[in-house]
Amino acid sequence: MAHGRLAAQSILAALDQGTGPCSKAVRSVRKSLSVRPFLDAAFPPGLSRALPENDTIVCRCEELTAGNLREKIRSGFRNMDALRGETRCGMGPCQGRSCMVTAARLLQEHTHATACPPTFRGRPPIRPIPLGAIANLSGLDPRATIRLTLEDKPEHGVAETVDVPAE
């Protein structure tokens, strides 16, 4: 957010519609970048070039190791969606944000492809959301979704209305 504010203020200043970035925005960006030296030292570039050993956990949500995934890939699961369907890799609460790239690289390793295969297809919800957020949605009449029996379904594309008793 700090970077976005700074960028917006800089754009407005360039368009002569603002006074330029304020010192508060600059301080926020500097504060957000203050952790960068630690991250660069703890996780140097190139650390992820090597593929994980077989006993390394790749998918934390489903507790799958690189060995589990390599075994499934060797047994014939040659695309990301098939691998996902068989192992549930990428189907946990993180929806693949933690394991997707590593799983794709393991698949690339076995198929000797020059480029990584496409990652998992996103499926709603793309990001986990609390059930309370869904429960508080407005604009949907809950009575419109009620079906009393299987015979309530409209036939041949003709919509029928169903009288639902008010509660």
mmCIF file of C-alpha atoms in Angstrom:
data_model
loop_
_atom_site.group_PDB
_atom_site.id
_atom_site.type_symbol
_atom_site.label_atom_id
_atom_site.label_comp_id
_atom_site.label_asym_id
_atom_site.label_seq_id
_atom_site.Cartn_x
_atom_site.Cartn_y
_atom_site.Cartn_z
ATOM 1 C CA MET A 1 0.000 0.000 0.000
ATOM 2 C CA ALA A 2 2.862 2.342 0.802
ATOM 3 C CA HIS A 3 4.401 1.772 -2.638
ATOM 4 C CA GLY A 4 1.013 2.354 -4.284
ATOM 5 C CA ARG A 5 0.494 5.657 -2.475
ATOM 6 C CA LEU A 6 3.976 6.829 -3.420
ATOM 7 C CA ALA A 7 3.441 5.840 -7.065
ATOM 8 C CA ALA A 8 0.063 7.607 -7.199
ATOM 9 C CA GLN A 9 1.488 10.785 -5.705
ATOM 10 C CA SER A 10 4.405 10.703 -8.155
ATOM 11 C CA ILE A 11 2.055 10.211 -11.120
ATOM 12 C CA LEU A 12 -0.159 13.090 -10.017
ATOM 13 C CA ALA A 13 2.897 15.318 -9.616
ATOM 14 C CA ALA A 14 4.086 14.376 -13.121
ATOM 15 C CA LEU A 15 0.661 15.310 -14.489
ATOM 16 C CA ASP A 16 0.847 18.668 -12.647
ATOM 17 C CA GLN A 17 -2.118 17.664 -10.489
ATOM 18 C CA GLY A 18 -0.301 17.244 -7.233
ATOM 19 C CA THR A 19 2.581 18.516 -5.177
ATOM 20 C CA GLY A 20 4.667 15.371 -5.443
ATOM 21 C CA PRO A 21 5.248 12.561 -2.981
ATOM 22 C CA CYS A 22 4.731 13.580 0.621
ATOM 23 C CA SER A 23 7.336 12.739 3.218
ATOM 24 C CA LYS A 24 4.894 10.418 4.988
ATOM 25 C CA ALA A 25 4.594 8.237 1.849
ATOM 26 C CA VAL A 26 8.382 8.188 1.415
ATOM 27 C CA ARG A 27 8.862 7.189 5.071
ATOM 28 C CA SER A 28 6.274 4.385 4.692
ATOM 29 C CA VAL A 29 8.124 2.976 1.694
ATOM 30 C CA ARG A 30 11.484 3.158 3.471
ATOM 31 C CA LYS A 31 9.974 1.371 6.471
ATOM 32 C CA SER A 32 8.514 -1.381 4.257
ATOM 33 C CA LEU A 33 11.933 -1.879 2.613
ATOM 34 C CA SER A 34 13.882 -1.917 5.895
ATOM 35 C CA VAL A 35 13.528 -5.711 6.165
ATOM 36 C CA ARG A 36 14.985 -6.230 2.661
ATOM 37 C CA PRO A 37 18.679 -6.650 3.752
ATOM 38 C CA PHE A 38 17.656 -9.405 6.182
ATOM 39 C CA LEU A 39 15.561 -11.194 3.535
ATOM 40 C CA ASP A 40 18.391 -10.987 0.977
ATOM 41 C CA ALA A 41 20.835 -12.482 3.498
ATOM 42 C CA ALA A 42 18.452 -15.198 4.720
ATOM 43 C CA PHE A 43 17.219 -16.159 1.257
ATOM 44 C CA PRO A 44 19.982 -15.366 -1.227
ATOM 45 C CA PRO A 45 19.134 -15.325 -4.936
ATOM 46 C CA GLY A 46 19.518 -18.743 -6.501
ATOM 47 C CA LEU A 47 18.579 -20.622 -3.346
ATOM 48 C CA SER A 48 15.512 -22.026 -5.078
ATOM 49 C CA ARG A 49 17.321 -23.120 -8.248
ATOM 50 C CA ALA A 50 17.961 -26.598 -6.887
ATOM 51 C CA LEU A 51 14.934 -28.838 -6.757
ATOM 52 C CA PRO A 52 14.029 -30.195 -3.326
ATOM 53 C CA GLU A 53 15.163 -33.587 -2.072
ATOM 54 C CA ASN A 54 12.548 -36.359 -1.931
ATOM 55 C CA ASP A 55 11.935 -35.957 1.808
ATOM 56 C CA THR A 56 11.261 -32.197 1.565
ATOM 57 C CA ILE A 57 7.634 -31.202 2.131
ATOM 58 C CA VAL A 58 6.358 -29.346 -0.926
ATOM 59 C CA CYS A 59 2.647 -29.043 -0.127
ATOM 60 C CA ARG A 60 2.272 -28.165 3.540
ATOM 61 C CA CYS A 61 -1.519 -28.225 3.421
ATOM 62 C CA GLU A 62 -1.671 -31.841 2.232
ATOM 63 C CA GLU A 63 1.715 -32.880 3.723
ATOM 64 C CA LEU A 64 3.096 -34.021 0.360
ATOM 65 C CA THR A 65 6.822 -34.431 -0.153
ATOM 66 C CA ALA A 66 8.791 -33.956 -3.349
ATOM 67 C CA GLY A 67 9.179 -37.748 -3.389
ATOM 68 C CA ASN A 68 5.394 -38.240 -3.305
ATOM 69 C CA LEU A 69 4.981 -35.896 -6.261
ATOM 70 C CA ARG A 70 7.881 -37.431 -8.225
ATOM 71 C CA GLU A 71 6.360 -40.891 -7.727
ATOM 72 C CA LYS A 72 2.989 -39.750 -9.098
ATOM 73 C CA ILE A 73 4.665 -37.986 -12.031
ATOM 74 C CA ARG A 74 6.657 -41.144 -12.886
ATOM 75 C CA SER A 75 3.444 -43.182 -12.746
ATOM 76 C CA GLY A 76 1.900 -41.094 -15.518
ATOM 77 C CA PHE A 77 0.441 -37.877 -14.171
ATOM 78 C CA ARG A 78 1.924 -35.499 -16.731
ATOM 79 C CA ASN A 79 -0.006 -32.262 -16.291
ATOM 80 C CA MET A 80 -0.666 -30.024 -13.356
ATOM 81 C CA ASP A 81 -4.406 -30.610 -13.117
ATOM 82 C CA ALA A 82 -4.000 -34.411 -13.195
ATOM 83 C CA LEU A 83 -1.313 -34.188 -10.519
ATOM 84 C CA ARG A 84 -3.573 -31.975 -8.439
ATOM 85 C CA GLY A 85 -6.537 -34.317 -8.797
ATOM 86 C CA GLU A 86 -4.511 -37.360 -7.795
ATOM 87 C CA THR A 87 -2.520 -35.905 -4.891
ATOM 88 C CA ARG A 88 -4.651 -32.927 -3.736
ATOM 89 C CA CYS A 89 -1.479 -30.822 -4.089
ATOM 90 C CA GLY A 90 -2.713 -27.240 -4.294
ATOM 91 C CA MET A 91 -6.176 -28.018 -2.946
ATOM 92 C CA GLY A 92 -5.558 -27.059 0.669
ATOM 93 C CA PRO A 93 -6.238 -23.723 2.344
ATOM 94 C CA CYS A 94 -3.396 -21.983 0.441
ATOM 95 C CA GLN A 95 -4.946 -23.006 -2.926
ATOM 96 C CA GLY A 96 -1.482 -23.749 -4.365
ATOM 97 C CA ARG A 97 0.179 -20.470 -3.456
ATOM 98 C CA SER A 98 2.853 -22.347 -1.479
ATOM 99 C CA CYS A 99 3.403 -25.434 -3.629
ATOM 100 C CA MET A 100 2.298 -24.658 -7.182
ATOM 101 C CA VAL A 101 5.624 -23.435 -8.573
ATOM 102 C CA THR A 102 7.619 -26.273 -7.003
ATOM 103 C CA ALA A 103 5.145 -28.875 -8.293
ATOM 104 C CA ALA A 104 5.425 -27.370 -11.787
ATOM 105 C CA ARG A 105 9.225 -27.502 -11.600
ATOM 106 C CA LEU A 106 9.117 -31.158 -10.497
ATOM 107 C CA LEU A 107 6.879 -31.918 -13.464
ATOM 108 C CA GLN A 108 9.290 -30.054 -15.741
ATOM 109 C CA GLU A 109 12.176 -32.073 -14.294
ATOM 110 C CA HIS A 110 10.564 -35.356 -15.319
ATOM 111 C CA THR A 111 9.275 -34.296 -18.727
ATOM 112 C CA HIS A 112 12.521 -32.445 -19.592
ATOM 113 C CA ALA A 113 10.471 -29.554 -20.960
ATOM 114 C CA THR A 114 12.303 -26.324 -21.683
ATOM 115 C CA ALA A 115 9.572 -24.269 -20.023
ATOM 116 C CA CYS A 116 7.617 -24.911 -16.855
ATOM 117 C CA PRO A 117 4.166 -26.375 -17.477
ATOM 118 C CA PRO A 118 1.221 -24.115 -16.789
ATOM 119 C CA THR A 119 0.295 -23.922 -13.145
ATOM 120 C CA PHE A 120 -3.000 -25.076 -11.672
ATOM 121 C CA ARG A 121 -6.160 -23.555 -13.037
ATOM 122 C CA GLY A 122 -7.589 -21.158 -10.505
ATOM 123 C CA ARG A 123 -10.903 -22.194 -9.026
ATOM 124 C CA PRO A 124 -13.133 -20.072 -6.838
ATOM 125 C CA PRO A 125 -12.490 -18.989 -4.234
ATOM 126 C CA ILE A 126 -9.137 -17.891 -5.634
ATOM 127 C CA ARG A 127 -8.179 -16.787 -2.160
ATOM 128 C CA PRO A 128 -9.565 -18.257 1.041
ATOM 129 C CA ILE A 129 -12.261 -16.061 2.530
ATOM 130 C CA PRO A 130 -13.984 -16.408 5.886
ATOM 131 C CA LEU A 131 -17.465 -17.923 5.816
ATOM 132 C CA GLY A 132 -18.663 -14.845 7.681
ATOM 133 C CA ALA A 133 -17.862 -12.724 4.615
ATOM 134 C CA ILE A 134 -20.025 -14.981 2.451
ATOM 135 C CA ALA A 135 -22.805 -15.050 5.056
ATOM 136 C CA ASN A 136 -22.936 -11.252 5.122
ATOM 137 C CA LEU A 137 -23.327 -10.859 1.345
ATOM 138 C CA SER A 138 -26.425 -8.941 0.394
ATOM 139 C CA GLY A 139 -28.490 -8.709 -2.774
ATOM 140 C CA LEU A 140 -29.430 -12.384 -2.992
ATOM 141 C CA ASP A 141 -32.933 -13.416 -2.068
ATOM 142 C CA PRO A 142 -32.438 -16.737 -0.247
ATOM 143 C CA ARG A 143 -35.945 -17.833 -1.258
ATOM 144 C CA ALA A 144 -34.884 -17.727 -4.925
ATOM 145 C CA THR A 145 -32.509 -20.633 -4.337
ATOM 146 C CA ILE A 146 -34.933 -22.953 -2.577
ATOM 147 C CA ARG A 147 -36.146 -26.043 -4.433
ATOM 148 C CA LEU A 148 -38.752 -28.093 -2.672
ATOM 149 C CA THR A 149 -38.479 -31.231 -4.818
ATOM 150 C CA LEU A 150 -36.701 -32.370 -7.957
ATOM 151 C CA GLU A 151 -39.919 -31.674 -9.870
ATOM 152 C CA ASP A 152 -39.493 -27.952 -9.113
ATOM 153 C CA LYS A 153 -36.838 -27.621 -11.799
ATOM 154 C CA PRO A 154 -37.987 -25.848 -14.966
ATOM 155 C CA GLU A 155 -38.328 -28.034 -18.048
ATOM 156 C CA HIS A 156 -37.045 -27.183 -21.516
ATOM 157 C CA GLY A 157 -35.656 -23.824 -20.462
ATOM 158 C CA VAL A 158 -39.010 -22.488 -19.255
ATOM 159 C CA ALA A 159 -38.695 -20.842 -15.886
ATOM 160 C CA GLU A 160 -41.454 -21.543 -13.420
ATOM 161 C CA THR A 161 -42.039 -19.790 -10.158
ATOM 162 C CA VAL A 162 -42.410 -21.679 -6.939
ATOM 163 C CA ASP A 163 -44.412 -20.287 -4.074
ATOM 164 C CA VAL A 164 -42.310 -20.615 -0.967
ATOM 165 C CA PRO A 165 -43.989 -19.951 2.346
ATOM 166 C CA ALA A 166 -42.514 -17.003 4.194
ATOM 167 C CA GLU A 167 -40.939 -17.879 7.503
#
